[in-house]
Amino acid sequence: MFKLPAIRIYRIVLAKLNFPEWLLPRAHERLWVCAVHTRVPFRFARWEEENYEDGVKWKFLEHKGPYFAPPYEPLPEDVNFYYDGKPMKLSLATEEVATFYGKMLDHEYTTKKVFQMNFFHDWTEIMTEEEKKVITDLDKCDFTQIHKYYFEKNEARKALPKEEKQLLKLEADKITQEYGYCTLDGHREKIGNFKTEPPGLFRGRGDHPKMGMLKKRIMPKDVIINCSKESKIPEPPEGHKWKEVRCDNTVTWLASWTENIQGSIKYIMLNPSSKLKGEKDWQKYEVARRLKDVVDKIRKQYRADFKAREMKTRQRAVALYFIDKLALRAGNEKEEGETADTVGCCSLRVEHIKLYPKLAGQEYVVEFDFLGKDSIRYYNKVPVLKEVFKNLNRFLENKEPGDDLFDRLSTTSVNKHLQDLMDGLTAKVFRTYNASITLQEQLKALTNEDDNVAAKILSYNRANRAVALLCNHQRAPPKTYEKSMQTLQAKIDAKKEQLSEAKTELKKAKAELKEKDDEKSRKEVERKKKLRERLKEQLMKLKLQATDKEENKQIALGTSKLNYLDPRITVAWCKKFGVPIEKIYNKTQRDKFAWAIDMTDENFEF
DNA sequence: AGAAAGACTTAGAAGGACGCGC
DNA sequence: GCGCGTCCTTCTAAGTCTTTCT
């Protein structure tokens, strides 16, 4: 009697509170018991702690373990490695590592000294004593036959008839069905990366000191399995054993192994479409929205701190100013020589900034030039507040170019401070917050209700682009850019031609109608009018395309869309302006943002 | 308290799938 | 139906932040 209405009420209330659909009570769950006693159903009572008490991420987890990279297939007899001009038969292990290099021969990596040195060093370690004695100089190694062999193999695979390709796909699908899913708390969930990483040569980004090192093959004995005690424990491949099977439900990974280049741990985890990940994502945006409520206060605070007595406080204030205004990353310390030399806010060095009291009509300009994450260059000239400028000048006093700009600062201390200002606040929340709020503001400013869908999408992309610019999300300009732009321009010109032709014909038709005034010429005028309209529309579309393309040349929109922009802003915008969500989010993105698509109405405000 | 390990998010490149215009 | 460009998916490196160890 009481059951259904209670559920209905909770569904409505919780929906208003922006709970995603899959968190809402379902009729069969008999939530009325909890509802009566706790006001909020138990499974949502502590949703901020992932639904379960104290760090527990799941109650039941079952999976098949990772899918291992296929074993090495030796080269055919007639494919040779040459040393010093003579064919040389290699031992199996040595040959395998040689193929890693051979496959990459047309890649820029293999021209780099560091890559070559690291490769040769690690390769030597694999060689037999005899091989070691012979192969002493990489320059005398000839991998071209190996390269050719794999290149042709690849071409042959591409040229396979449709049916055979389909067959291969079917086999791959079967593997995905078997290994690509797990059962988590009664739901079948997709796994993100269910395959172990195959062996090969390490490809670091930027100027990486370890590029070319041998990435070893992952074996079952390297792998830790994580699952429920009462689940069907995955079987290791025949004749092998897992490193360990553990049942830790305070973590979300299904399997892990330690990688040999940096000694860090790699994990097999769920796909972003999963409930577990979706919930976490949603939580992230809720934290950013809480920042929205206190950001004014925090800004006031760090501005006041520009004049603080303690230098550490001043440094923290300036760092926060950068993190907030420029969306810089926190900038953890990195071990020297282990990775490429990149920095974030706290790890900025003197050499990364230049100060200009006046520059091109602006006052107090700071020029930033440094390599950030993935060795992407951050270059920006920004006018800053006078106090910031004066502080920076002081921080630079008596320092060498290689010294830390913020010598009294660490990400830990910045984050500790932020935590005191708001529960759950860390440096990266500013990136999320500023990205999302920018999207919302830009959409408001740029969207024109009377525009057609194509123009609205352009507005969306522009708003998205503003965010990508803020976050410095870059991409290499597509190699085909110039050419495809020319093609597009040619199309536009042709369309213009067509349009003017159509206009002339319409005029003619009109003249004829005036003259004859019969049904046939009336119809002709109508037809020509329609043609003109169609061409106009097409021309406009092409022009939009060109603008979009040009503005997008070096900017990557995907990263912000996927990681920084609260999807509810997008969903609400789509609903408000009648843009189908499929025009903005592809299938993967819709899966990832299912929670947002489900629960957001057009009035959502970030 | 500081360092190291662990867990999880964010990132661009590469390669494959797919769709569009001829 | 074919070739070409674009979009999407996959891959895994490289960050951030938390937890554990010393």
XYZ file of C-alpha atoms (C1' of nucleotides) in Angstrom:
650
model
C 0.000 0.000 0.000
C 2.789 2.325 0.969
C 5.457 0.778 -1.205
C 4.861 2.166 -4.667
C 4.065 5.742 -3.801
C 7.185 5.938 -1.643
C 9.329 4.756 -4.458
C 7.707 7.103 -6.850
C 8.250 10.022 -4.516
C 11.876 9.121 -4.003
C 12.408 8.762 -7.707
C 11.073 12.230 -8.224
C 12.937 13.789 -5.317
C 16.194 12.104 -6.162
C 15.844 12.984 -9.807
C 15.441 16.614 -8.797
C 18.641 16.278 -6.829
C 20.347 15.175 -10.015
C 20.727 11.536 -9.103
C 21.392 9.478 -12.195
C 18.713 7.066 -13.293
C 20.653 3.967 -12.373
C 20.871 5.126 -8.818
C 17.161 5.600 -8.479
C 15.257 2.905 -6.621
C 13.468 0.386 -8.739
C 10.085 -1.032 -7.887
C 11.400 -4.497 -7.136
C 13.926 -3.325 -4.625
C 11.529 -2.913 -1.766
C 13.185 0.251 -0.681
C 10.217 1.302 1.304
C 11.708 -0.337 4.379
C 14.767 1.862 4.287
C 12.717 4.781 3.131
C 10.538 4.654 6.186
C 13.403 4.456 8.610
C 16.136 6.570 7.140
C 14.369 9.035 4.894
C 16.964 8.410 2.238
C 17.250 4.861 0.938
C 20.256 3.090 2.317
C 22.083 2.556 -0.913
C 22.145 6.290 -1.517
C 22.633 7.355 2.035
C 26.366 7.691 1.535
C 26.612 8.017 -2.183
C 29.561 10.284 -1.864
C 31.499 7.315 -0.543
C 30.608 5.213 -3.589
C 27.385 3.742 -2.278
C 29.089 1.450 0.191
C 30.531 1.979 3.620
C 34.093 3.170 4.006
C 35.944 2.848 0.756
C 34.269 -0.378 -0.327
C 33.919 -0.298 -4.111
C 32.037 -3.550 -4.719
C 30.590 -6.604 -3.040
C 30.953 -9.096 -5.847
C 33.453 -9.183 -8.680
C 34.025 -11.973 -11.191
C 36.057 -11.994 -14.404
C 38.215 -14.154 -16.650
C 41.540 -12.437 -16.027
C 43.528 -10.617 -18.712
C 43.826 -11.775 -22.293
C 47.504 -12.319 -22.991
C 49.368 -11.015 -26.006
C 49.863 -13.797 -28.579
C 53.214 -15.615 -28.365
C 56.007 -14.679 -30.730
C 55.887 -16.275 -34.168
C 59.377 -16.871 -35.585
C 60.276 -15.326 -38.928
C 60.035 -17.523 -42.023
C 63.337 -19.076 -43.137
C 63.728 -16.706 -46.080
C 63.504 -13.531 -44.024
C 66.938 -12.650 -42.760
C 68.631 -10.348 -40.400
C 71.967 -9.126 -41.777
C 75.002 -8.207 -39.797
C 77.830 -6.427 -41.538
C 76.303 -7.396 -44.869
C 76.032 -11.115 -44.075
C 72.826 -12.998 -43.174
C 72.787 -14.115 -39.553
C 70.413 -16.559 -37.908
C 69.375 -15.260 -34.499
C 68.192 -17.144 -31.449
C 64.466 -16.948 -30.934
C 64.531 -14.340 -28.164
C 67.091 -12.159 -29.945
C 65.115 -12.409 -33.148
C 61.917 -11.333 -31.426
C 63.527 -8.164 -30.080
C 65.055 -7.516 -33.488
C 61.583 -7.584 -35.023
C 60.448 -4.896 -32.564
C 63.087 -2.619 -34.040
C 62.547 -3.757 -37.597
C 58.833 -3.010 -37.431
C 59.583 0.578 -36.404
C 62.178 1.278 -39.068
C 60.098 3.928 -40.827
C 59.323 5.703 -37.583
C 61.180 8.814 -36.536
C 62.036 7.178 -33.219
C 64.614 4.899 -34.796
C 66.607 7.923 -35.983
C 67.125 9.178 -32.437
C 70.401 8.444 -30.694
C 68.831 7.805 -27.296
C 66.355 5.367 -28.797
C 69.092 3.501 -30.613
C 71.363 3.346 -27.568
C 68.651 2.126 -25.222
C 67.465 -0.433 -27.713
C 70.917 -1.757 -28.384
C 71.715 -1.986 -24.693
C 68.578 -3.959 -23.886
C 68.858 -6.094 -26.984
C 72.383 -7.086 -26.036
C 71.076 -8.356 -22.718
C 68.759 -10.761 -24.518
C 71.473 -12.116 -26.823
C 73.331 -15.394 -26.339
C 77.033 -15.160 -25.562
C 77.903 -15.923 -29.172
C 75.536 -13.311 -30.536
C 76.889 -10.781 -28.108
C 80.375 -11.372 -29.456
C 79.316 -10.830 -33.042
C 76.754 -8.045 -32.799
C 78.612 -5.082 -31.379
C 77.510 -2.208 -33.573
C 73.946 -1.207 -34.348
C 75.087 0.567 -37.503
C 76.107 -2.782 -38.944
C 72.668 -4.272 -38.291
C 70.329 -4.498 -41.237
C 66.669 -4.994 -40.358
C 65.259 -4.084 -43.757
C 64.102 -7.584 -44.671
C 62.332 -7.855 -41.349
C 60.691 -4.504 -41.908
C 59.627 -5.470 -45.395
C 58.208 -8.754 -44.169
C 55.927 -7.118 -41.586
C 54.968 -4.321 -43.922
C 53.853 -6.790 -46.566
C 52.097 -8.927 -44.030
C 50.140 -5.900 -42.981
C 49.284 -5.009 -46.567
C 48.139 -8.558 -47.216
C 45.868 -8.405 -44.214
C 44.356 -5.143 -45.426
C 43.765 -6.634 -48.865
C 41.949 -9.698 -47.522
C 38.520 -10.364 -49.036
C 35.551 -9.076 -47.125
C 34.418 -12.461 -45.878
C 37.776 -13.279 -44.381
C 37.970 -9.938 -42.706
C 34.554 -10.566 -41.266
C 35.719 -13.915 -39.996
C 38.660 -12.297 -38.249
C 36.364 -9.738 -36.714
C 34.072 -12.491 -35.489
C 36.991 -14.145 -33.757
C 38.000 -10.866 -32.147
C 34.433 -10.323 -31.017
C 34.404 -13.750 -29.429
C 37.481 -12.869 -27.407
C 35.892 -9.590 -26.355
C 32.747 -11.383 -25.303
C 34.746 -13.813 -23.213
C 37.391 -11.555 -21.697
C 36.035 -8.069 -22.196
C 33.320 -8.176 -19.561
C 33.072 -8.841 -15.875
C 30.306 -9.185 -13.342
C 30.246 -6.482 -10.719
C 27.504 -6.530 -8.129
C 25.105 -8.350 -10.376
C 25.745 -6.228 -13.483
C 27.652 -7.260 -16.555
C 30.151 -4.460 -17.086
C 32.505 -3.717 -19.917
C 36.214 -3.774 -19.122
C 38.358 -0.935 -20.418
C 41.616 -2.702 -21.249
C 41.336 -6.449 -20.878
C 44.492 -7.290 -22.826
C 47.981 -7.231 -21.385
C 50.258 -4.800 -23.174
C 52.310 -6.654 -25.784
C 56.114 -6.599 -25.578
C 57.901 -4.005 -27.691
C 60.138 -0.989 -27.521
C 59.144 1.766 -25.142
C 57.866 4.864 -26.909
C 58.051 7.743 -24.480
C 56.711 11.173 -25.341
C 59.005 14.100 -25.985
C 62.635 13.897 -25.035
C 62.340 10.737 -22.998
C 65.554 9.286 -21.587
C 64.153 5.752 -21.706
C 62.850 5.653 -25.257
C 63.796 2.464 -27.068
C 64.099 0.340 -23.936
C 62.665 -3.148 -24.123
C 59.186 -3.530 -22.723
C 59.044 -7.094 -21.517
C 56.343 -9.615 -22.228
C 53.821 -9.907 -19.413
C 53.396 -13.461 -18.162
C 50.738 -14.866 -15.813
C 53.362 -15.084 -13.068
C 53.606 -11.248 -13.227
C 49.880 -10.723 -12.815
C 47.889 -10.133 -9.646
C 44.226 -11.025 -9.928
C 41.634 -9.168 -7.882
C 38.130 -10.621 -7.506
C 35.595 -11.895 -4.986
C 36.417 -14.882 -2.832
C 33.134 -16.494 -3.752
C 33.499 -15.779 -7.482
C 34.771 -18.218 -10.041
C 38.501 -17.448 -9.828
C 39.990 -16.950 -13.315
C 42.144 -19.813 -14.607
C 45.695 -18.904 -15.590
C 46.720 -20.135 -19.072
C 47.672 -23.804 -19.001
C 50.957 -24.571 -17.294
C 51.096 -21.123 -15.688
C 50.327 -19.599 -12.320
C 49.183 -16.144 -11.238
C 51.543 -14.098 -9.145
C 48.766 -13.713 -6.616
C 45.017 -13.828 -6.274
C 43.650 -11.273 -3.878
C 40.228 -10.101 -2.840
C 40.430 -6.407 -2.146
C 37.085 -4.719 -2.594
C 38.430 -1.297 -1.645
C 39.985 -0.942 -5.096
C 38.375 -1.018 -8.537
C 40.985 -2.906 -10.580
C 40.579 -6.482 -11.765
C 44.209 -7.298 -12.449
C 47.583 -5.609 -12.236
C 51.244 -6.098 -13.066
C 54.435 -4.120 -12.613
C 55.833 -2.688 -15.792
C 59.611 -2.897 -16.271
C 60.458 0.547 -17.689
C 59.464 2.819 -14.796
C 58.613 0.088 -12.307
C 55.073 1.420 -12.042
C 51.924 -0.640 -11.733
C 49.560 -1.147 -14.644
C 45.936 -2.015 -14.059
C 43.051 -3.640 -15.795
C 40.023 -1.542 -15.019
C 36.439 -1.001 -16.065
C 35.268 0.883 -19.128
C 34.089 4.491 -18.636
C 30.561 3.323 -19.452
C 30.444 1.282 -16.254
C 28.418 2.326 -13.286
C 31.479 2.485 -11.070
C 33.318 4.889 -13.367
C 30.203 6.882 -14.216
C 29.473 7.480 -10.596
C 33.001 8.655 -9.961
C 32.808 10.970 -12.932
C 29.564 12.448 -11.713
C 31.091 12.960 -8.290
C 34.004 14.816 -9.867
C 31.646 17.344 -11.407
C 29.720 17.707 -8.180
C 32.976 18.663 -6.422
C 33.618 21.232 -9.163
C 30.130 22.621 -8.675
C 30.796 22.993 -4.984
C 33.880 24.979 -5.902
C 31.620 27.301 -7.845
C 29.928 28.276 -4.593
C 33.151 29.196 -2.812
C 35.415 30.282 -5.627
C 34.842 33.983 -4.983
C 35.865 33.579 -1.396
C 38.942 31.584 -2.392
C 39.950 34.184 -4.946
C 39.603 36.926 -2.392
C 41.735 34.857 -0.043
C 44.623 34.300 -2.410
C 44.583 37.913 -3.479
C 44.917 38.952 0.124
C 47.787 36.481 0.435
C 49.771 38.310 -2.257
C 50.768 40.642 0.561
C 51.350 37.986 3.185
C 54.385 38.278 5.436
C 55.557 34.732 4.794
C 57.145 34.085 1.433
C 55.678 30.603 1.299
C 52.160 31.997 1.580
C 52.871 34.495 -1.187
C 54.224 31.792 -3.424
C 51.170 29.673 -2.759
C 48.908 32.602 -3.575
C 50.630 33.278 -6.896
C 50.618 29.586 -7.765
C 46.905 29.418 -7.054
C 46.380 32.480 -9.197
C 48.045 30.663 -12.110
C 46.179 27.434 -11.458
C 42.900 29.316 -11.390
C 43.441 31.896 -14.129
C 45.483 29.825 -16.573
C 44.232 26.340 -15.710
C 47.775 25.104 -15.114
C 48.243 21.614 -13.718
C 49.508 21.193 -10.165
C 53.016 20.159 -11.230
C 54.254 17.328 -9.016
C 57.942 16.733 -8.532
C 59.472 14.254 -10.954
C 62.527 12.140 -10.584
C 65.251 13.596 -12.763
C 66.469 11.424 -15.627
C 63.585 8.977 -15.325
C 61.172 10.866 -17.562
C 61.042 13.744 -20.045
C 61.702 17.137 -18.481
C 58.219 18.592 -18.167
C 56.662 20.859 -15.558
C 53.388 22.090 -14.098
C 52.648 25.057 -11.876
C 54.553 24.118 -8.700
C 57.528 22.775 -10.644
C 57.948 25.839 -12.900
C 61.527 27.016 -13.101
C 62.994 30.481 -13.529
C 63.832 29.707 -17.156
C 60.143 29.104 -17.961
C 58.906 32.661 -17.461
C 59.886 36.111 -18.635
C 58.593 39.313 -17.123
C 57.736 42.407 -19.133
C 56.668 45.528 -17.186
C 55.278 46.729 -20.515
C 54.649 44.802 -23.685
C 52.672 45.772 -26.753
C 50.584 48.303 -24.906
C 49.887 46.039 -21.949
C 51.283 46.275 -18.448
C 52.750 43.532 -16.264
C 52.970 40.817 -18.864
C 54.286 37.340 -18.058
C 55.521 35.176 -20.886
C 55.249 31.458 -20.191
C 57.188 28.977 -22.251
C 57.517 25.446 -20.950
C 56.764 21.822 -21.759
C 53.783 20.420 -19.889
C 52.230 16.988 -19.746
C 53.119 14.809 -22.749
C 55.774 17.415 -23.608
C 53.133 19.671 -25.099
C 54.430 23.225 -25.208
C 52.635 25.851 -23.212
C 53.292 29.267 -24.657
C 51.316 32.240 -23.474
C 51.748 35.943 -22.840
C 49.412 37.136 -20.132
C 48.930 40.410 -18.347
C 48.740 39.722 -14.617
C 47.816 41.735 -11.554
C 50.418 44.209 -10.409
C 50.909 42.410 -7.077
C 51.481 39.131 -8.904
C 54.062 40.755 -11.105
C 55.869 42.299 -8.154
C 55.857 39.000 -6.306
C 57.230 37.138 -9.317
C 60.059 39.642 -9.493
C 60.891 38.871 -5.895
C 60.712 35.108 -6.405
C 63.256 35.460 -9.188
C 65.807 37.339 -7.119
C 69.208 35.645 -6.860
C 68.121 32.573 -8.779
C 69.617 30.686 -11.696
C 67.537 29.738 -14.743
C 67.367 26.136 -13.565
C 66.081 27.007 -10.071
C 62.490 26.473 -8.964
C 60.306 29.554 -9.278
C 58.275 28.449 -6.256
C 61.082 27.122 -4.101
C 59.005 26.949 -0.939
C 56.099 25.135 -2.517
C 54.985 21.572 -3.173
C 51.761 20.216 -4.625
C 51.150 18.544 -1.281
C 51.212 21.836 0.606
C 49.032 23.565 -1.993
C 46.508 20.768 -1.866
C 46.549 20.686 1.919
C 45.680 24.366 1.913
C 42.905 23.841 -0.637
C 41.507 20.985 1.401
C 41.144 23.410 4.310
C 39.230 25.840 2.124
C 36.789 23.264 0.808
C 36.274 19.592 1.443
C 37.557 17.568 -1.519
C 39.255 20.544 -3.171
C 42.553 19.921 -4.964
C 44.394 21.796 -7.695
C 42.877 19.827 -10.551
C 39.347 20.735 -9.514
C 40.079 24.254 -10.766
C 40.677 22.879 -14.240
C 37.385 21.021 -14.159
C 35.533 23.983 -12.738
C 36.971 26.583 -15.098
C 36.500 24.329 -18.110
C 32.868 23.608 -17.330
C 31.920 27.135 -16.370
C 33.600 28.436 -19.526
C 31.603 26.048 -21.669
C 28.388 27.118 -20.017
C 29.161 30.814 -20.422
C 30.362 30.466 -23.985
C 27.303 28.464 -24.972
C 25.129 31.163 -23.505
C 27.004 33.854 -25.380
C 27.353 32.106 -28.728
C 24.153 30.166 -29.305
C 21.547 31.815 -31.447
C 18.102 30.329 -31.038
C 17.114 31.071 -34.635
C 20.116 29.367 -36.149
C 19.746 26.026 -37.857
C 21.225 22.903 -36.322
C 24.492 23.128 -38.278
C 25.123 26.671 -37.068
C 24.276 25.705 -33.513
C 26.775 22.877 -33.690
C 29.392 25.351 -34.864
C 28.593 27.481 -31.846
C 28.994 24.452 -29.642
C 32.335 23.631 -31.199
C 33.451 27.195 -30.667
C 32.535 27.044 -27.017
C 34.323 23.700 -26.785
C 37.291 25.262 -28.493
C 37.484 28.071 -25.954
C 37.859 25.409 -23.286
C 40.459 23.437 -25.236
C 42.412 26.657 -25.620
C 42.221 27.337 -21.903
C 43.408 23.833 -21.083
C 46.056 23.904 -23.831
C 44.820 20.736 -25.485
C 46.793 20.514 -28.685
C 47.286 18.166 -31.556
C 49.701 17.981 -34.417
C 48.071 19.701 -37.388
C 46.716 16.866 -39.528
C 49.155 15.978 -42.297
C 46.341 16.313 -44.768
C 45.244 19.720 -43.560
C 46.477 21.940 -46.385
C 45.235 19.620 -49.056
C 41.809 18.992 -47.610
C 41.360 22.709 -47.005
C 42.078 23.362 -50.674
C 39.594 20.724 -51.714
C 36.983 22.266 -49.485
C 37.668 25.739 -50.863
C 37.286 24.392 -54.382
C 33.959 22.908 -53.405
C 32.831 26.226 -52.003
C 33.805 28.008 -55.213
C 31.966 25.455 -57.309
C 28.899 25.788 -55.136
C 28.993 29.579 -55.483
C 29.126 29.161 -59.223
C 26.144 26.849 -59.139
C 24.252 29.249 -56.975
C 24.755 32.227 -59.235
C 23.742 30.080 -62.160
C 20.608 29.067 -60.352
C 19.872 32.703 -59.618
C 20.169 33.608 -63.285
C 17.884 30.764 -64.239
C 15.369 31.828 -61.676
C 15.347 35.309 -63.158
C 14.795 33.831 -66.571
C 11.960 31.686 -65.333
C 10.358 34.675 -63.659
C 10.566 36.658 -66.848
C 8.960 33.806 -68.713
C 6.197 33.592 -66.141
C 5.497 37.273 -66.546
C 5.299 36.797 -70.254
C 3.231 33.623 -70.465
C 1.499 33.535 -67.085
C 0.694 29.833 -67.373
C 0.788 26.908 -64.941
C 3.909 25.416 -66.460
C 6.082 28.497 -65.992
C 4.682 29.019 -62.504
C 5.854 25.538 -61.599
C 9.184 26.234 -63.212
C 9.666 29.309 -61.025
C 8.829 27.273 -57.948
C 11.340 24.627 -58.955
C 14.077 27.166 -59.533
C 13.338 28.861 -56.248
C 13.673 25.570 -54.443
C 16.927 24.864 -56.203
C 18.291 28.228 -55.185
C 17.319 27.664 -51.576
C 18.898 24.234 -51.573
C 22.127 25.569 -53.006
C 22.184 28.427 -50.543
C 21.812 25.971 -47.691
C 24.550 23.755 -49.073
C 26.902 26.669 -49.546
C 26.330 27.807 -46.029
C 27.066 24.339 -44.705
C 30.336 24.216 -46.610
C 31.352 27.632 -45.364
C 30.649 26.591 -41.796
C 32.694 23.485 -42.350
C 35.623 25.536 -43.566
C 35.487 27.925 -40.622
C 35.285 25.026 -38.225
C 38.176 23.264 -39.838
C 40.418 26.269 -39.827
C 39.753 27.169 -36.236
C 40.356 23.554 -35.292
C 43.671 23.079 -36.999
C 45.874 22.599 -33.972
C 43.355 22.273 -31.219
C 42.149 18.958 -29.849
C 38.569 19.125 -28.630
C 38.238 15.538 -27.495
C 40.155 15.701 -24.261
C 38.120 18.478 -22.717
C 34.891 16.978 -23.962
C 35.733 13.668 -22.360
C 37.371 14.771 -19.133
C 36.582 18.359 -18.201
C 33.152 19.397 -19.387
C 30.232 18.442 -17.201
C 28.135 16.482 -19.695
C 24.967 17.811 -18.130
C 25.761 21.249 -19.560
C 25.846 19.728 -23.028
C 22.722 17.625 -22.527
C 20.781 20.608 -21.239
C 21.948 22.735 -24.158
C 20.947 20.059 -26.665
C 17.496 19.827 -25.150
C 17.044 23.555 -24.939
C 18.020 24.214 -28.547
C 16.682 21.076 -30.158
C 20.032 19.693 -31.190
C 20.058 15.890 -31.247
C 22.580 14.625 -28.717
C 24.065 12.291 -31.357
C 25.335 15.385 -33.171
C 27.537 16.252 -30.224
C 28.372 12.909 -28.609
C 29.255 9.782 -30.519
C 28.310 6.322 -29.303
C 31.246 5.908 -26.917
C 30.644 9.315 -25.448
C 26.950 8.667 -25.028
C 27.771 5.446 -23.214
C 30.196 7.202 -20.940
C 27.758 9.998 -20.204
C 24.665 7.824 -19.915
C 24.194 9.048 -16.366
C 24.033 12.659 -17.498
C 21.872 12.025 -20.540
C 19.428 10.222 -18.312
C 19.018 12.714 -15.551
C 19.415 16.142 -17.111
C 16.640 18.448 -18.205
C 17.035 21.630 -20.182
C 17.174 23.797 -17.074
C 20.337 22.300 -15.675
C 22.813 24.882 -14.464
C 26.375 23.918 -13.682
C 57.569 14.155 7.974
C 59.141 12.844 3.781
C 59.635 9.220 0.348
C 57.827 5.568 -2.155
C 54.125 2.861 -3.674
C 49.558 2.528 -5.209
C 45.338 3.917 -7.499
C 43.049 6.333 -10.562
C 42.368 10.236 -14.240
C 43.889 12.558 -18.258
C 46.512 12.653 -22.681
C 47.786 12.485 -27.739
C 49.169 9.090 -31.333
C 48.162 5.497 -34.248
C 45.513 2.592 -36.736
C 41.187 0.850 -38.153
C 36.299 1.571 -39.499
C 33.227 4.046 -41.853
C 30.939 7.214 -44.761
C 30.834 10.368 -48.541
C 31.561 12.033 -53.166
C 32.762 10.720 -57.635
C 31.817 0.261 -56.205
C 36.017 2.586 -55.076
C 39.303 5.659 -53.123
C 40.060 9.022 -49.880
C 39.553 11.611 -45.916
C 37.469 11.841 -41.415
C 35.919 10.053 -37.330
C 36.177 6.697 -33.797
C 38.460 3.302 -31.010
C 42.306 1.505 -28.969
C 46.410 1.947 -26.752
C 49.315 3.108 -23.167
C 52.091 6.997 -21.411
C 51.980 10.607 -18.206
C 49.872 13.083 -15.091
C 47.315 13.873 -10.116
C 46.360 12.620 -5.669
C 46.028 9.179 -1.809
C 47.891 5.715 1.035
C 51.513 3.258 3.078
C 56.064 2.766 4.587
C 60.276 4.174 6.951
